[in-house]
Coordinates of C-alpha atoms in Angstrom, one line a residue:
M1 CA 20.4 11.6 -90.1
N2 CA 23.2 9.2 -90.6
H3 CA 23.3 6.2 -93.0
K4 CA 22.7 3.6 -90.3
S5 CA 19.5 5.2 -88.9
R6 CA 18.2 5.8 -92.5
R7 CA 18.7 2.1 -93.3
I8 CA 16.8 1.1 -90.1
M9 CA 14.0 3.6 -91.0
N10 CA 13.8 2.3 -94.5
F11 CA 13.6 -1.3 -93.2
W12 CA 10.7 -0.4 -90.9
A13 CA 8.9 1.6 -93.6
L14 CA 9.1 -1.4 -95.9
F15 CA 8.3 -3.9 -93.2
T16 CA 5.3 -2.2 -91.6
G17 CA 2.9 -2.3 -94.5
P18 CA 3.1 -6.0 -95.3
A19 CA 3.1 -6.9 -91.6
L20 CA -0.1 -4.9 -91.1
W21 CA -1.7 -6.5 -94.2
W22 CA -0.7 -10.0 -93.1
G23 CA -2.1 -9.4 -89.6
T24 CA -5.3 -8.0 -91.0
V25 CA -5.9 -10.6 -93.7
L26 CA -4.5 -13.7 -92.2
L27 CA -4.1 -13.4 -88.4
V28 CA -7.4 -11.6 -87.5
P29 CA -9.7 -14.3 -89.1
Y30 CA -7.8 -17.1 -87.4
V31 CA -8.1 -15.4 -84.0
L32 CA -11.8 -14.7 -84.5
M33 CA -12.4 -18.3 -85.6
L34 CA -10.5 -19.6 -82.5
S35 CA -12.4 -17.3 -80.2
V36 CA -15.8 -18.4 -81.6
S37 CA -14.8 -22.0 -81.1
F38 CA -15.0 -21.4 -77.3
Y39 CA -18.6 -19.9 -77.5
S40 CA -21.7 -21.8 -76.7
R41 CA -24.5 -22.0 -79.3
Q42 CA -28.1 -21.4 -78.7
F43 CA -29.6 -21.4 -82.1
P44 CA -29.4 -19.1 -84.0
F45 CA -26.9 -17.2 -81.8
H46 CA -23.4 -17.8 -80.5
I47 CA -23.1 -16.8 -76.8
P48 CA -19.7 -15.5 -75.9
D49 CA -19.1 -17.4 -72.7
F50 CA -15.6 -18.9 -72.7
Q51 CA -15.9 -22.6 -72.3
F52 CA -14.3 -25.9 -73.5
G53 CA -17.6 -27.7 -74.2
N54 CA -17.2 -27.7 -78.0
Y55 CA -13.8 -29.3 -77.7
A56 CA -15.1 -31.9 -75.2
L57 CA -18.0 -32.7 -77.5
L58 CA -15.5 -33.1 -80.4
L59 CA -13.6 -35.7 -78.5
Q60 CA -16.5 -37.4 -76.8
D61 CA -19.1 -37.7 -79.6
S62 CA -18.1 -40.6 -81.9
Q63 CA -19.6 -38.9 -84.9
Y64 CA -17.4 -35.8 -84.6
Y65 CA -14.4 -37.9 -83.7
D66 CA -14.8 -40.2 -86.7
V67 CA -15.1 -37.2 -89.1
L68 CA -12.0 -35.6 -87.5
L69 CA -10.0 -38.9 -87.9
R70 CA -11.2 -39.4 -91.5
S71 CA -10.2 -35.8 -92.3
L72 CA -6.7 -36.3 -90.8
K73 CA -6.3 -39.6 -92.7
I74 CA -7.3 -38.0 -96.0
S75 CA -5.1 -35.0 -95.5
L76 CA -2.1 -37.3 -94.6
A77 CA -2.7 -39.3 -97.8
V78 CA -3.0 -36.2 -99.9
S79 CA 0.2 -34.8 -98.4
V80 CA 2.1 -38.0 -99.0
C81 CA 0.9 -38.3 -102.6
A82 CA 1.6 -34.7 -103.4
F83 CA 5.1 -35.1 -101.9
L84 CA 5.8 -38.3 -103.9
L85 CA 4.7 -36.5 -107.1
S86 CA 6.2 -33.1 -106.6
Y87 CA 9.7 -33.8 -105.3
P88 CA 10.8 -36.2 -108.1
L89 CA 9.3 -33.7 -110.6
A90 CA 11.2 -30.8 -109.1
Y91 CA 14.4 -32.9 -108.9
F92 CA 14.0 -34.0 -112.6
L93 CA 13.3 -30.4 -113.7
A94 CA 16.2 -29.0 -111.7
F95 CA 19.0 -31.5 -112.4
K96 CA 18.1 -33.9 -115.2
V97 CA 16.5 -31.8 -118.0
R98 CA 19.2 -30.2 -120.1
S99 CA 17.1 -28.8 -122.9
G100 CA 15.8 -25.3 -122.1
R101 CA 12.7 -25.8 -124.3
L102 CA 11.7 -29.0 -122.6
R103 CA 12.3 -27.5 -119.2
L104 CA 10.2 -24.5 -120.1
F105 CA 7.4 -26.8 -121.4
L106 CA 7.4 -28.9 -118.2
Y107 CA 7.4 -25.8 -116.0
A108 CA 4.4 -24.5 -118.0
A109 CA 2.7 -27.8 -117.8
T110 CA 3.0 -27.6 -114.0
I111 CA 2.1 -24.0 -113.6
V112 CA -0.6 -23.3 -116.2
P113 CA -3.2 -25.5 -114.4
L114 CA -2.9 -23.1 -111.5
W115 CA -4.5 -20.5 -113.7
V116 CA -7.7 -22.5 -113.9
S117 CA -10.3 -22.4 -111.2
Y118 CA -10.0 -24.9 -108.4
L119 CA -13.6 -26.0 -109.0
L120 CA -12.9 -26.6 -112.7
R121 CA -9.8 -28.7 -111.9
A122 CA -11.9 -30.8 -109.5
Y123 CA -14.7 -31.2 -112.1
T124 CA -12.2 -32.3 -114.7
W125 CA -11.3 -35.3 -112.4
K126 CA -15.0 -36.1 -112.3
T127 CA -15.0 -36.4 -116.1
I128 CA -11.9 -38.6 -115.9
L129 CA -13.1 -40.9 -113.1
G130 CA -16.9 -40.9 -113.9
S131 CA -18.8 -43.9 -115.3
E132 CA -18.6 -42.4 -118.8
G133 CA -15.1 -41.0 -118.2
I134 CA -11.8 -41.6 -119.9
L135 CA -10.5 -44.1 -117.3
N136 CA -13.7 -46.3 -117.5
S137 CA -13.5 -46.2 -121.3
F138 CA -9.9 -47.2 -121.3
L139 CA -10.5 -50.0 -118.8
M140 CA -13.4 -51.3 -121.0
W141 CA -11.2 -51.0 -124.2
I142 CA -8.4 -53.1 -122.7
G143 CA -11.0 -55.6 -121.4
L144 CA -10.5 -55.3 -117.6
I145 CA -14.1 -54.4 -117.0
D146 CA -17.2 -55.2 -119.1
E147 CA -19.4 -52.3 -118.2
P148 CA -18.8 -48.8 -116.8
S149 CA -17.9 -48.8 -113.1
T150 CA -19.1 -46.3 -110.5
I151 CA -16.5 -47.2 -107.9
L152 CA -13.9 -44.9 -109.3
L153 CA -15.8 -41.8 -108.2
Y154 CA -17.3 -40.4 -105.0
N155 CA -15.0 -42.2 -102.6
Q156 CA -11.9 -41.3 -100.6
G157 CA -9.5 -42.6 -103.2
A158 CA -10.9 -40.3 -105.8
M159 CA -10.7 -37.4 -103.3
V160 CA -7.1 -38.2 -102.6
V161 CA -6.2 -38.4 -106.3
T162 CA -8.0 -35.1 -107.1
M163 CA -6.6 -33.2 -104.2
A164 CA -3.1 -34.5 -104.7
Y165 CA -3.2 -33.3 -108.3
I166 CA -4.5 -29.9 -107.2
F167 CA -1.9 -29.4 -104.4
T168 CA 1.2 -30.9 -106.1
P169 CA 2.4 -27.6 -107.6
F170 CA 2.3 -26.0 -104.1
M171 CA 4.5 -28.7 -102.5

């Protein structure tokens, strides 16, 4: 076996395992989910008759359509906020921070929250934005509000802030 054929064989030997794993773990669930979306439903079963009725219902029924539009609006807002937070941070870390210790600290401050559960990070924002939270306490301390406010939590703005914080390191 010559050197070129050995390199090709090594490439395929290294490539095949991850490609099969990717196909099994990522691609198969997407294909299954897409195929089930064309099934009709007769509670509690899904009938595998290929039809576009579910997609027609999605676009015709205002309830589904409104939820779809709201989800797209929130995802766009989260993406824009995460972009506006992450790219200046990345630029600052890459080009402006000269001190190695400060750069290491800022990298750690960005990465360490990823070690914490997604649910715990979301719950942390509940304690920040809640009626007894840090933000309400600060707003009462500086005199902007007289009593704790509940409008900071359980709305789309709170969802955008929380999800932008959670997804910023991935941007």
